[in-house]
Coordinates of C-alpha atoms in Angstrom, one line a residue:
Chain A
M342 CA 19.8 63.8 -96.3
D343 CA 18.8 62.3 -92.7
S344 CA 15.6 61.3 -94.2
I345 CA 16.7 60.0 -97.3
L346 CA 19.0 57.9 -95.3
A347 CA 15.8 56.9 -93.0
S348 CA 13.5 56.1 -95.4
S349 CA 15.9 53.8 -97.1
T350 CA 16.8 52.4 -94.2
S351 CA 13.2 51.5 -93.4
T352 CA 12.6 50.3 -97.1
L353 CA 15.1 48.1 -96.2
E354 CA 13.9 46.9 -93.2
S355 CA 10.1 46.3 -94.7
V356 CA 12.2 44.1 -97.4
K357 CA 13.9 42.0 -95.0
H358 CA 10.3 41.8 -93.4
F359 CA 8.9 40.6 -96.3
I360 CA 11.2 37.8 -96.8
N361 CA 11.2 36.6 -93.3
V362 CA 7.1 36.2 -93.5
A363 CA 8.0 34.4 -97.1
C364 CA 10.3 32.3 -95.2
E365 CA 7.5 31.1 -92.8
P366 CA 7.0 27.3 -93.1
H367 CA 4.0 27.3 -95.3
W368 CA 5.3 29.9 -97.4
F369 CA 8.8 28.5 -98.0
M370 CA 7.4 25.3 -99.0
I371 CA 4.9 26.5 -101.4
I372 CA 7.5 28.5 -102.9
S373 CA 9.5 25.9 -102.9
V374 CA 7.4 23.2 -104.5
A375 CA 6.2 26.3 -107.1
A376 CA 9.4 27.1 -108.1
F377 CA 10.0 23.1 -108.5
F378 CA 7.8 22.4 -110.9
I379 CA 8.4 25.8 -112.7
F380 CA 11.6 24.6 -113.3
L381 CA 10.6 20.9 -114.5
I382 CA 8.0 22.4 -116.9
G383 CA 10.1 25.1 -118.5
Y384 CA 13.7 23.4 -118.1
R385 CA 14.7 23.7 -121.6
F386 CA 14.4 27.5 -121.1
W387 CA 15.7 27.8 -117.4
T388 CA 19.0 25.9 -118.3
K389 CA 20.1 28.1 -121.3
P390 CA 23.3 29.3 -120.1
A391 CA 22.5 32.9 -120.3
V392 CA 19.4 32.6 -118.2
A393 CA 20.7 30.1 -115.8
A394 CA 23.9 32.5 -115.2
T395 CA 21.8 35.3 -114.7
I396 CA 20.0 33.8 -112.1
A397 CA 23.1 32.2 -110.5
A398 CA 24.2 36.0 -110.2
L399 CA 21.3 37.1 -108.8
V400 CA 21.3 34.7 -106.1
T401 CA 24.9 35.1 -105.1
L402 CA 24.1 38.7 -105.1
F403 CA 21.2 38.3 -102.6
F404 CA 23.2 36.0 -100.5
L405 CA 26.1 38.5 -100.4
A406 CA 23.7 41.4 -99.3
S407 CA 22.3 39.4 -96.9
C408 CA 25.3 38.8 -95.0
L409 CA 25.4 42.1 -94.3
D410 CA 22.7 41.3 -91.9
D411 CA 24.1 40.1 -88.5
N412 CA 21.6 37.9 -87.8
F413 CA 21.6 36.0 -91.1
N414 CA 25.4 36.3 -91.1
K415 CA 25.8 34.7 -87.8
I416 CA 23.6 31.6 -89.0
V417 CA 25.3 31.2 -92.3
T418 CA 28.8 31.0 -91.1
K419 CA 28.5 28.7 -88.5
A420 CA 31.2 26.6 -89.1
D421 CA 29.2 23.5 -89.2
N422 CA 26.5 25.2 -91.5
V423 CA 29.2 25.9 -94.2
P424 CA 28.8 22.5 -95.5
I425 CA 25.3 22.7 -96.2
V426 CA 25.9 26.1 -97.8
I427 CA 28.3 24.3 -100.3
M428 CA 25.7 21.3 -100.4
M429 CA 23.0 23.6 -101.4
V430 CA 25.7 25.5 -104.4
S431 CA 26.5 22.1 -105.5
V432 CA 23.1 20.1 -105.7
A433 CA 22.0 23.5 -107.7
F434 CA 25.1 23.5 -110.0
L435 CA 24.6 20.2 -111.1
L436 CA 21.2 20.3 -111.5
W437 CA 21.5 22.5 -113.8
L438 CA 24.5 20.4 -115.6
A439 CA 22.1 17.5 -115.5
F440 CA 19.3 19.5 -117.0
R441 CA 21.3 21.3 -119.7
Q442 CA 22.5 18.0 -121.0
A443 CA 18.8 16.6 -120.6
A444 CA 17.5 19.5 -122.9
I445 CA 20.0 19.2 -125.2
N446 CA 19.5 15.5 -125.7
D447 CA 15.8 15.8 -125.6
E448 CA 16.0 18.5 -128.8
R449 CA 18.6 16.2 -130.6
M450 CA 15.9 13.0 -130.2
E451 CA 13.3 15.2 -131.6
K452 CA 15.5 16.1 -134.6
G453 CA 17.0 12.5 -135.0
E454 CA 20.4 13.7 -133.9
P455 CA 22.6 11.3 -132.2
L456 CA 22.8 11.7 -128.2
L457 CA 25.7 13.6 -126.3
E458 CA 26.8 10.4 -124.8
A459 CA 26.6 8.6 -128.7
G460 CA 29.0 6.4 -129.7
A461 CA 29.1 3.2 -127.5
D462 CA 32.2 1.5 -129.5
D463 CA 34.3 4.6 -129.7
K464 CA 36.3 3.2 -126.5
V465 CA 39.7 4.7 -124.9
L466 CA 42.1 2.9 -123.1
V467 CA 41.9 3.5 -118.9
W468 CA 45.8 3.9 -118.9
P469 CA 46.1 6.9 -119.6
D470 CA 42.5 8.6 -120.3
L471 CA 40.8 7.8 -116.9
V472 CA 43.8 7.2 -114.6
Y473 CA 45.3 10.3 -115.2
S474 CA 41.9 12.3 -114.6
E475 CA 41.5 10.4 -111.4
L476 CA 44.8 11.5 -110.3
I477 CA 44.0 15.0 -111.0
A478 CA 40.8 14.7 -109.1
L479 CA 42.9 13.3 -106.3
V480 CA 45.4 15.9 -106.1
L481 CA 42.5 18.8 -106.7
C482 CA 40.6 17.2 -103.6
T483 CA 43.3 16.9 -101.3
A484 CA 44.4 20.5 -102.3
L485 CA 40.8 21.4 -101.5
L486 CA 40.4 19.9 -98.4
I487 CA 43.4 21.2 -96.8
V488 CA 42.7 24.4 -97.4
W489 CA 39.2 24.2 -95.8
A490 CA 40.8 22.4 -93.0
I491 CA 43.3 25.4 -92.4
V492 CA 40.6 28.1 -93.2
L493 CA 37.8 26.4 -90.9
R494 CA 38.6 25.2 -87.6
A495 CA 36.5 22.4 -86.3
P496 CA 34.1 23.3 -83.7
L497 CA 34.2 22.5 -79.9
E498 CA 31.8 23.4 -77.7
Q499 CA 31.6 22.9 -73.7
P500 CA 32.1 19.3 -72.4
A501 CA 29.3 17.2 -72.7
N502 CA 26.9 17.8 -69.9
P503 CA 23.7 15.7 -69.6
N504 CA 21.9 18.3 -67.3
V505 CA 22.4 21.3 -69.6
A506 CA 20.2 20.6 -72.9
P507 CA 21.1 23.6 -75.5
N508 CA 18.3 24.9 -76.9
P509 CA 17.6 24.5 -79.9
A510 CA 19.2 20.4 -79.7
K511 CA 19.6 19.6 -83.2
A512 CA 20.4 16.3 -84.8
P513 CA 23.3 16.3 -87.3
W514 CA 22.8 18.5 -90.4
Y515 CA 21.9 15.3 -92.6
F516 CA 19.2 14.4 -90.6
L517 CA 17.5 17.8 -89.9
G518 CA 14.9 17.0 -92.6
L519 CA 13.5 14.0 -90.7
Q520 CA 13.9 16.3 -87.5
E521 CA 11.5 18.8 -89.4
M522 CA 9.1 16.1 -89.9
L523 CA 9.1 15.5 -86.1
V524 CA 6.9 18.6 -86.3
Y525 CA 4.1 17.1 -88.2
F526 CA 4.8 13.4 -87.1
D527 CA 5.4 11.6 -84.3
P528 CA 8.4 10.0 -83.9
W529 CA 7.6 6.4 -84.9
L530 CA 6.8 7.7 -88.1
A531 CA 9.3 11.0 -88.8
G532 CA 12.2 8.9 -86.8
V533 CA 11.6 5.0 -88.0
V534 CA 8.9 4.1 -90.5
L535 CA 9.6 6.8 -93.1
P536 CA 13.7 6.3 -92.9
G537 CA 13.0 3.0 -93.1
L538 CA 10.6 3.0 -96.1
I539 CA 12.8 5.9 -97.7
V540 CA 15.7 3.0 -97.9
V541 CA 13.5 0.7 -98.9
G542 CA 12.2 2.9 -101.4
L543 CA 15.1 3.8 -102.9
I544 CA 16.5 0.0 -103.2
A545 CA 13.1 -1.0 -104.9
I546 CA 13.6 1.7 -107.7
P547 CA 15.0 -0.4 -110.2
Y548 CA 12.7 -3.0 -109.8
M549 CA 9.7 -0.6 -109.8
D550 CA 10.9 1.3 -113.0
K551 CA 10.4 -0.9 -116.2
N552 CA 10.7 1.8 -118.4
P553 CA 13.5 0.8 -120.8
R554 CA 14.1 4.0 -122.4
G555 CA 16.9 6.5 -120.8
N556 CA 19.3 4.3 -119.7
G557 CA 22.8 6.0 -119.6
Y558 CA 22.1 9.1 -120.8
Y559 CA 20.5 12.5 -119.6
T560 CA 17.1 12.9 -120.7
F561 CA 13.8 14.4 -119.1
K562 CA 11.3 14.2 -121.8
E563 CA 11.7 9.8 -121.5
R564 CA 11.2 9.4 -118.2
K565 CA 9.3 12.5 -116.7
F566 CA 7.2 10.8 -113.9
A567 CA 10.6 8.8 -112.6
I568 CA 12.6 11.7 -112.4
T569 CA 9.6 14.3 -111.2
S570 CA 9.1 11.6 -108.3
F571 CA 12.6 11.0 -107.2
L572 CA 13.8 14.5 -107.9
F573 CA 10.6 15.6 -105.3
G574 CA 11.5 13.3 -103.0
F575 CA 15.3 14.3 -102.8
I576 CA 15.1 18.0 -103.4
I577 CA 11.8 19.0 -101.7
L578 CA 11.4 16.5 -98.8
W579 CA 15.1 16.1 -98.3
V580 CA 17.1 19.0 -99.2
V581 CA 14.7 21.8 -98.7
L582 CA 13.8 20.6 -95.3
I583 CA 17.4 20.1 -94.3
I584 CA 18.1 24.1 -95.1
F585 CA 14.6 24.9 -93.6
G586 CA 15.8 22.7 -90.5
T587 CA 19.3 24.2 -90.2
F588 CA 18.6 28.2 -91.2
L589 CA 15.3 28.5 -90.2
R590 CA 14.7 26.6 -86.7
G591 CA 15.8 28.3 -83.5
P592 CA 15.3 27.8 -79.7
N593 CA 12.1 25.5 -79.3
W594 CA 12.2 24.7 -82.6
N595 CA 10.1 28.2 -83.4
F596 CA 10.4 29.4 -87.0
F597 CA 12.7 32.4 -87.2
G598 CA 13.2 34.3 -90.4
P599 CA 16.4 34.5 -92.1
Y600 CA 16.9 38.2 -90.5
E601 CA 15.2 37.6 -87.5
F602 CA 17.1 37.1 -83.5
W603 CA 16.8 33.8 -82.1
D604 CA 14.8 34.8 -79.3
H605 CA 14.9 32.2 -76.5
N606 CA 11.7 33.4 -74.8
R607 CA 9.2 32.8 -78.0
P608 CA 6.9 30.3 -76.5
A609 CA 6.6 26.8 -78.1
A610 CA 3.6 26.6 -80.8
L611 CA 0.5 24.9 -79.4
L612 CA -1.4 22.2 -81.4
N613 CA -4.9 21.3 -80.2
T614 CA -7.2 20.4 -83.2
E615 CA -7.6 16.4 -83.5
F616 CA -9.3 15.2 -86.3
H617 CA -11.9 13.1 -84.2
D618 CA -12.8 16.6 -82.7
L619 CA -13.3 18.0 -86.3
F620 CA -15.6 15.3 -87.2
W621 CA -17.6 14.2 -83.8
V622 CA -17.7 18.1 -82.1
N623 CA -17.6 20.5 -84.8
L624 CA -19.2 18.4 -87.8
L625 CA -21.7 16.0 -85.9
G626 CA -22.0 18.3 -82.8
R627 CA -22.0 15.6 -80.8
P628 CA -19.8 14.7 -78.1
L629 CA -16.8 12.2 -78.5
P630 CA -17.6 8.4 -77.9
G631 CA -16.4 6.8 -75.4
H632 CA -14.1 3.9 -76.8
Y633 CA -11.2 5.1 -78.6
L634 CA -11.4 2.7 -81.6
M635 CA -14.8 4.3 -82.2
R636 CA -13.7 7.7 -81.5
E637 CA -10.9 7.2 -84.2
L638 CA -12.9 5.5 -86.6
P639 CA -13.6 8.4 -88.9
G640 CA -9.6 9.1 -88.9
I641 CA -8.9 5.3 -89.8
I642 CA -11.7 5.0 -92.2
L643 CA -10.1 8.5 -93.8
L644 CA -6.5 6.6 -94.0
G645 CA -7.6 3.4 -95.0
G646 CA -9.3 5.1 -97.8
Y647 CA -6.5 6.7 -98.8
F648 CA -4.1 3.8 -99.0
L649 CA -6.6 1.4 -100.2
L650 CA -8.9 3.3 -102.5
G651 CA -6.4 5.7 -103.6
P652 CA -4.5 3.2 -106.0
L653 CA -7.4 1.9 -107.2
I654 CA -8.6 5.6 -108.2
M655 CA -5.2 6.3 -109.7
K656 CA -5.3 2.9 -111.6
A657 CA -8.4 3.9 -113.3
T658 CA -7.7 7.2 -114.1
V659 CA -4.0 8.9 -114.3
F660 CA -2.1 5.5 -113.9
R661 CA -3.8 3.4 -116.3
K662 CA -1.2 2.7 -118.9
L663 CA 1.5 2.7 -115.9
S664 CA -0.2 0.0 -113.8
R665 CA -0.7 -2.1 -116.9
D666 CA 3.0 -2.1 -117.9
I667 CA 4.7 -2.6 -114.4
G668 CA 1.9 -5.6 -113.2
F669 CA 0.2 -6.1 -109.9
M670 CA 2.8 -6.3 -107.5
R671 CA 5.3 -3.7 -109.1
Y672 CA 2.1 -0.9 -108.9
S673 CA 0.9 -2.4 -105.3
M674 CA 4.8 -1.2 -104.2
L675 CA 5.1 1.8 -106.1
C676 CA 1.5 3.4 -104.7
V677 CA 2.3 2.2 -101.1
L678 CA 5.6 4.1 -101.5
M679 CA 4.3 7.2 -103.2
L680 CA 1.3 7.6 -101.2
F681 CA 3.6 7.2 -97.8
M682 CA 5.8 10.0 -99.8
L683 CA 2.7 12.1 -100.3
L684 CA 1.4 11.9 -96.8
M685 CA 4.2 14.5 -95.8
P686 CA 3.2 17.0 -97.8
I687 CA -0.7 16.2 -97.0
K688 CA -0.2 16.6 -93.4
M689 CA 1.9 19.8 -93.6
V690 CA -0.9 21.0 -95.6
L691 CA -3.6 20.2 -92.9
R692 CA -1.4 21.3 -90.2
W693 CA -1.0 24.9 -92.0
T694 CA -4.8 25.1 -92.6
L695 CA -6.7 23.3 -89.7
N696 CA -3.9 23.3 -87.1
L697 CA -4.4 19.6 -87.3
H698 CA -2.5 17.6 -84.7
Y699 CA -3.3 13.9 -85.6
I700 CA -5.3 12.1 -88.4
V701 CA -5.7 9.2 -86.2
G702 CA -4.7 9.9 -82.7
I703 CA -4.8 6.5 -80.6
T704 CA -2.3 8.0 -77.9
E705 CA -3.4 5.1 -75.6
W706 CA -1.1 2.6 -77.9
F707 CA 1.4 5.3 -79.1
L708 CA -0.3 5.0 -82.5
N709 CA -0.9 8.3 -83.9
V710 CA -0.8 9.4 -87.4
Chain B
M1246 CA 72.0 11.2 -116.8
I1247 CA 68.8 11.0 -115.1
N1248 CA 67.4 8.6 -118.4
Q1249 CA 70.4 6.3 -117.7
F1250 CA 69.3 6.1 -114.2
G1251 CA 66.0 5.4 -114.9
N1252 CA 66.9 2.9 -117.3
W1253 CA 68.9 0.9 -114.8
I1254 CA 65.9 0.7 -112.5
R1255 CA 63.6 -0.2 -114.8
E1256 CA 65.8 -3.1 -115.9
S1257 CA 66.7 -4.0 -112.3
Q1258 CA 65.3 -7.5 -111.4
I1259 CA 63.5 -5.6 -108.1
W1260 CA 61.2 -3.5 -110.6
G1261 CA 60.7 -6.3 -113.1
S1262 CA 59.5 -8.5 -110.2
I1263 CA 56.8 -5.8 -109.4
F1264 CA 55.9 -4.8 -112.5
R1265 CA 55.7 -7.8 -115.0
H1266 CA 55.1 -5.2 -118.3
G1267 CA 57.1 -2.6 -119.8
V1268 CA 56.9 1.3 -119.6
P1269 CA 53.0 1.7 -120.9
R1270 CA 53.6 3.6 -124.0
D1271 CA 51.5 1.1 -126.3
R1272 CA 48.3 -0.4 -126.4
R1273 CA 49.5 -3.7 -125.0
T1274 CA 51.6 -2.5 -122.3
R1275 CA 49.0 0.2 -120.9
A1276 CA 46.4 -2.7 -120.9
M1277 CA 49.0 -4.6 -118.9
A1278 CA 49.3 -1.8 -116.5
I1279 CA 45.9 -2.3 -115.6
L1280 CA 45.5 -6.1 -115.6
S1281 CA 48.5 -6.6 -113.7
N1282 CA 47.6 -4.4 -110.7
V1283 CA 45.4 -5.5 -108.3
F1284 CA 44.3 -1.5 -107.4
L1285 CA 44.0 -0.4 -111.1
H1286 CA 42.2 -3.6 -112.4
L1287 CA 39.0 -2.4 -110.8
H1288 CA 39.1 -0.6 -113.8
P1289 CA 38.0 -2.1 -117.2
V1290 CA 41.1 -2.0 -119.6
A1291 CA 39.0 0.6 -122.1
V1292 CA 36.1 2.6 -121.4
R1293 CA 33.3 4.8 -123.3
K1294 CA 35.0 7.6 -124.2
S1295 CA 31.9 9.6 -123.3
G1296 CA 31.7 7.9 -120.4
I1297 CA 34.5 9.7 -118.6
R1298 CA 33.8 13.2 -119.7
L1299 CA 33.4 15.2 -116.4
S1300 CA 29.7 16.4 -117.2
F1301 CA 28.6 13.0 -117.6
T1302 CA 29.7 11.2 -114.4
W1303 CA 30.8 14.3 -112.0
C1304 CA 33.6 12.4 -110.5
M1305 CA 31.1 12.0 -107.5
G1306 CA 31.6 8.4 -106.6
G1307 CA 35.4 8.6 -107.1
I1308 CA 35.3 11.7 -104.7
T1309 CA 33.0 9.6 -102.3
F1310 CA 35.8 7.0 -102.6
F1311 CA 38.5 9.3 -102.2
L1312 CA 36.9 10.9 -99.1
F1313 CA 36.7 7.2 -97.6
L1314 CA 40.2 6.8 -98.0
V1315 CA 40.9 10.0 -96.4
E1316 CA 38.5 9.2 -93.5
I1317 CA 40.5 5.9 -92.8
V1318 CA 44.0 7.6 -92.8
T1319 CA 42.7 10.7 -90.9
G1320 CA 41.1 8.3 -88.2
V1321 CA 43.8 6.3 -87.7
L1322 CA 45.9 9.2 -87.1
L1323 CA 43.2 10.2 -84.5
M1324 CA 42.9 6.9 -82.9
F1325 CA 46.2 7.4 -81.6
Y1326 CA 45.6 10.7 -79.7
Y1327 CA 41.9 9.9 -78.6
R1328 CA 40.6 7.6 -75.6
P1329 CA 36.9 6.5 -75.6
T1330 CA 36.1 7.2 -71.9
V1331 CA 34.1 10.0 -70.6
E1332 CA 36.9 11.3 -68.5
Y1333 CA 39.7 11.7 -71.5
A1334 CA 37.7 12.1 -74.7
Y1335 CA 37.0 15.7 -74.5
F1336 CA 40.4 16.5 -73.0
D1337 CA 42.1 14.6 -75.9
I1338 CA 40.2 16.5 -78.5
Q1339 CA 41.5 19.4 -76.9
G1340 CA 45.1 18.4 -76.5
L1341 CA 44.8 17.2 -80.3
R1342 CA 44.3 20.9 -80.7
A1343 CA 46.9 22.5 -78.3
H1344 CA 49.7 20.7 -78.6
V1345 CA 50.0 18.6 -81.7
T1346 CA 52.1 19.5 -84.7
L1347 CA 49.8 20.4 -87.8
G1348 CA 47.1 19.7 -85.9
L1349 CA 44.6 19.9 -88.8
L1350 CA 43.8 16.0 -88.3
R1351 CA 40.4 16.4 -86.9
E1352 CA 39.7 19.3 -89.3
L1353 CA 40.6 17.0 -92.6
H1354 CA 38.5 14.1 -90.5
R1355 CA 35.3 16.3 -90.0
W1356 CA 35.0 18.3 -93.1
G1357 CA 36.2 15.4 -95.2
A1358 CA 33.1 13.5 -93.4
H1359 CA 30.8 16.1 -94.2
A1360 CA 32.0 16.2 -97.9
M1361 CA 31.8 12.7 -98.1
V1362 CA 28.1 13.0 -97.3
I1363 CA 27.4 15.6 -99.8
A1364 CA 29.4 13.9 -102.3
I1365 CA 27.5 10.2 -102.0
W1366 CA 24.4 12.1 -102.3
L1367 CA 25.1 13.8 -105.7
H1368 CA 26.7 10.4 -106.8
M1369 CA 23.3 9.0 -106.4
L1370 CA 21.9 11.9 -108.0
R1371 CA 23.9 11.7 -110.8
V1372 CA 23.2 7.6 -111.4
F1373 CA 19.6 8.4 -111.1
L1374 CA 19.2 11.1 -113.7
T1375 CA 21.3 9.0 -116.0
G1376 CA 18.9 6.0 -115.6
S1377 CA 22.5 4.3 -114.8
Y1378 CA 20.5 2.0 -112.2
K1379 CA 18.3 0.3 -115.2
P1380 CA 18.9 -3.0 -116.1
P1381 CA 21.6 -4.5 -115.7
R1382 CA 22.7 -2.5 -112.8
E1383 CA 19.8 -2.7 -110.6
F1384 CA 21.5 -4.8 -108.0
N1385 CA 24.6 -2.5 -107.9
W1386 CA 22.2 0.6 -107.1
S1387 CA 20.8 -1.2 -104.1
V1388 CA 24.6 -2.0 -103.0
G1389 CA 24.7 1.6 -103.4
V1390 CA 21.8 2.7 -101.3
I1391 CA 23.1 0.5 -98.5
L1392 CA 26.6 2.3 -98.9
L1393 CA 24.9 5.5 -98.8
V1394 CA 22.9 4.2 -95.4
L1395 CA 26.3 3.1 -93.7
T1396 CA 27.8 6.4 -94.9
L1397 CA 25.4 8.1 -93.0
L1398 CA 25.8 5.9 -89.8
L1399 CA 29.3 6.4 -89.8
S1400 CA 29.1 9.9 -89.6
F1401 CA 26.4 9.7 -87.1
T1402 CA 28.5 7.7 -84.9
G1403 CA 31.3 9.7 -85.2
Y1404 CA 29.6 12.5 -84.1
L1405 CA 29.4 11.4 -80.5
L1406 CA 33.1 11.0 -80.2
P1407 CA 34.4 14.6 -79.3
W1408 CA 31.8 14.4 -76.1
D1409 CA 30.9 17.9 -76.3
Q1410 CA 27.5 19.4 -76.1
L1411 CA 27.0 19.5 -79.6
A1412 CA 28.1 15.7 -79.8
M1413 CA 25.9 14.7 -77.0
W1414 CA 22.5 16.5 -77.7
A1415 CA 22.7 15.7 -81.1
I1416 CA 22.9 11.8 -80.6
T1417 CA 20.2 12.3 -77.8
V1418 CA 17.7 13.5 -80.2
G1419 CA 18.9 11.2 -83.2
S1420 CA 18.7 8.1 -80.6
N1421 CA 15.3 9.2 -79.3
M1422 CA 14.1 8.3 -82.6
A1423 CA 14.7 4.5 -81.6
R1424 CA 12.4 4.5 -78.5
A1425 CA 9.7 4.8 -80.9
T1426 CA 10.1 2.0 -82.9
P1427 CA 7.1 0.1 -83.2
G1428 CA 6.9 -2.8 -81.5
A1429 CA 10.7 -2.7 -80.0
G1430 CA 10.7 0.6 -78.5
S1431 CA 9.4 1.3 -75.2
E1432 CA 7.1 4.4 -76.4
G1433 CA 6.5 2.9 -79.8
P1434 CA 3.2 1.6 -81.1
L1435 CA 2.1 -1.8 -80.4
S1436 CA 4.9 -2.1 -78.1
A1437 CA 2.6 -2.3 -75.0
F1438 CA 0.8 -5.6 -76.4
I1439 CA 3.8 -7.4 -76.3
Q1440 CA 3.7 -8.5 -72.7
I1441 CA 3.8 -12.3 -70.5
G1442 CA 1.0 -12.0 -67.6
G1443 CA 0.7 -8.1 -67.6
V1444 CA 4.7 -7.9 -67.4
P1445 CA 5.8 -5.7 -70.2
L1446 CA 8.5 -7.7 -72.3
V1447 CA 9.2 -3.7 -74.2
H1448 CA 10.7 -1.1 -71.5
A1449 CA 13.1 1.3 -71.4
G1450 CA 15.5 -1.1 -70.0
D1451 CA 15.7 -3.5 -73.2
D1452 CA 14.1 -1.4 -76.0
A1453 CA 15.8 -0.6 -79.3
R1454 CA 17.3 2.6 -77.9
F1455 CA 18.9 0.6 -75.0
G1456 CA 20.4 -1.5 -78.0
L1457 CA 21.8 1.8 -79.2
L1458 CA 22.9 3.4 -76.4
A1459 CA 24.0 0.3 -74.1
G1460 CA 21.8 2.7 -71.6
T1461 CA 19.1 4.4 -70.9
F1462 CA 21.1 7.6 -71.6
V1463 CA 23.9 9.0 -73.7
G1464 CA 26.8 7.8 -71.1
P1465 CA 29.8 6.1 -71.0
N1466 CA 28.5 2.9 -72.8
A1467 CA 27.3 4.7 -75.7
L1468 CA 30.6 6.6 -76.3
L1469 CA 32.4 3.2 -76.1
R1470 CA 29.9 1.1 -78.3
F1471 CA 29.7 4.3 -80.8
Y1472 CA 33.8 4.2 -81.1
V1473 CA 33.7 0.9 -82.1
L1474 CA 31.1 0.8 -84.6
H1475 CA 32.7 3.9 -85.8
C1476 CA 36.5 2.7 -86.0
V1477 CA 36.0 -1.0 -86.9
F1478 CA 32.6 -2.4 -87.3
I1479 CA 30.8 -0.1 -90.1
P1480 CA 34.3 0.3 -91.9
C1481 CA 34.6 -3.1 -92.5
V1482 CA 31.3 -4.0 -93.5
V1483 CA 31.6 -0.8 -95.7
T1484 CA 35.1 -1.9 -97.4
V1485 CA 33.5 -5.3 -98.5
L1486 CA 30.3 -3.7 -99.8
L1487 CA 32.9 -1.3 -101.9
A1488 CA 34.5 -4.3 -103.3
I1489 CA 31.3 -5.6 -104.2
H1490 CA 30.4 -2.0 -105.7
F1491 CA 33.1 -1.5 -107.7
W1492 CA 33.6 -5.4 -109.0
R1493 CA 30.2 -5.0 -110.3
I1494 CA 30.7 -1.7 -112.0
R1495 CA 33.2 -3.8 -114.0
K1496 CA 31.0 -7.0 -114.5
D1497 CA 27.8 -4.9 -115.5
G1498 CA 29.4 -3.3 -118.3
G1499 CA 31.7 -0.2 -117.1
I1500 CA 30.5 3.3 -116.8
S1501 CA 27.0 3.2 -118.1
G1502 CA 26.2 4.8 -121.6
P1503 CA 23.4 4.2 -124.3
L1504 CA 22.7 0.9 -124.9

């Protein structure tokens, strides 16, 4: 009996260990990106109610079972983390709802049948049809919010003390994706330029997307490029990073698996590979040039090539039709925004594989990429 | 008896002066109910039937607006109990917990704010996935993005007000970013070049972070500044933009649908 118990405990421990490892930054991102594309490619299969319900049941089961683990339970049920669990559930559910309707619409369009949203002339009066649904929604939301407020007290920690910094010191949860980006980029990029570009890019979407189809109804087939790139930004680079930053980043912004104890004594990760070292010392076997501009020249050329040649190469290959359709200005804008967005996963991969610190590191000017 | 009383009220001069139309029972009076009410007339009189299905809109824009109203009501009530100074802020919040009857105000305000951030993201997701930003609604999408940014800023400025460790250090982490603004932060790229005769113009005492915090650290000035931004300035801007946002929905053809 004891041996059975012992062996099942050790199996459980090895499962937990496996999941802890699978949540390490590179695995977590690789698995997320893979799941993202598998979902998009097979969206007609994954959104079938039976399939989606099975997945939802399995995830719920896994989540509830995980709550038996002390370390997992502690971080998930922290009052300020509850909204993030709610966000995960609602984003997943509504993505399913949207892609379910997209799958139905896409199939109907192939068969030449009318859309779910068809019937533009089929109008109803706002009073009572809309006003009453709004009233019901209002009452339901009020009730939910009051229940939430009764069940969960708003946290209040010790009085502010500028001399005692908590570890980890985390930004508000909705900015944790940006704080996670600080692992890979300097603050001027992760904290200022990238958020600025996110806002500019969002505003620019309707002016860059000249595809007239998919206006006012759910579809994926007619807008594959637009939906994939938007969702990659929203799901992978925003929501997934928030989840990662909230649940898997502990003291010293170190990675901790979901079942791991937050050990304050684990030292911060070391970074020591610079692109100029890789190029001059490792590749050419020469000492670093004295002047910093000369030293960083290979990195500057690499980045310049990325931003200047990238659009040209894509224009001649994958974006041939798109670049013709939307014109020079829109295409340039699209490329700048997309290349900045892709810089994030690229820098992540470089960090995991080469432990690369900076591609261009002009520390003299604080200009590090 | 009750019916008679109801009729007596509806036939009175006071009722008639407020509601210019009869009970909304037929097409004409139902249209009048929307048209003659300053709040309801943000709606069109009639909408596409498929547009108001819950599975199409998810109601997330409406919920975001509802939560904004909750934040205003609970926020005003909270302002009665709270003084934005380093001496009082934390203890006012503590007192709010301990002494105020039905002390759910702070809970409603805090969870409502979290929920509003989530709801506005989901609203944006829905608008994107239905392609509702496409012509003629491009401009309204842009207004919506600004509203999204302002919602995050509202939440961010409110984060500091409890003046506990969580608040102070979250704002410290967040506002440290401003120090790295290119050309405007003391540790930002290219800032070192902005100088006259060797005297740097951008330094810790006048850079973007200083402007945000009214100081070089998160202290009393930052608390007051965030309080004013949180309670007065940003809500006013949001209200104006909301009016534009709602008005444009109507002008651009109501809830979107296939053309």
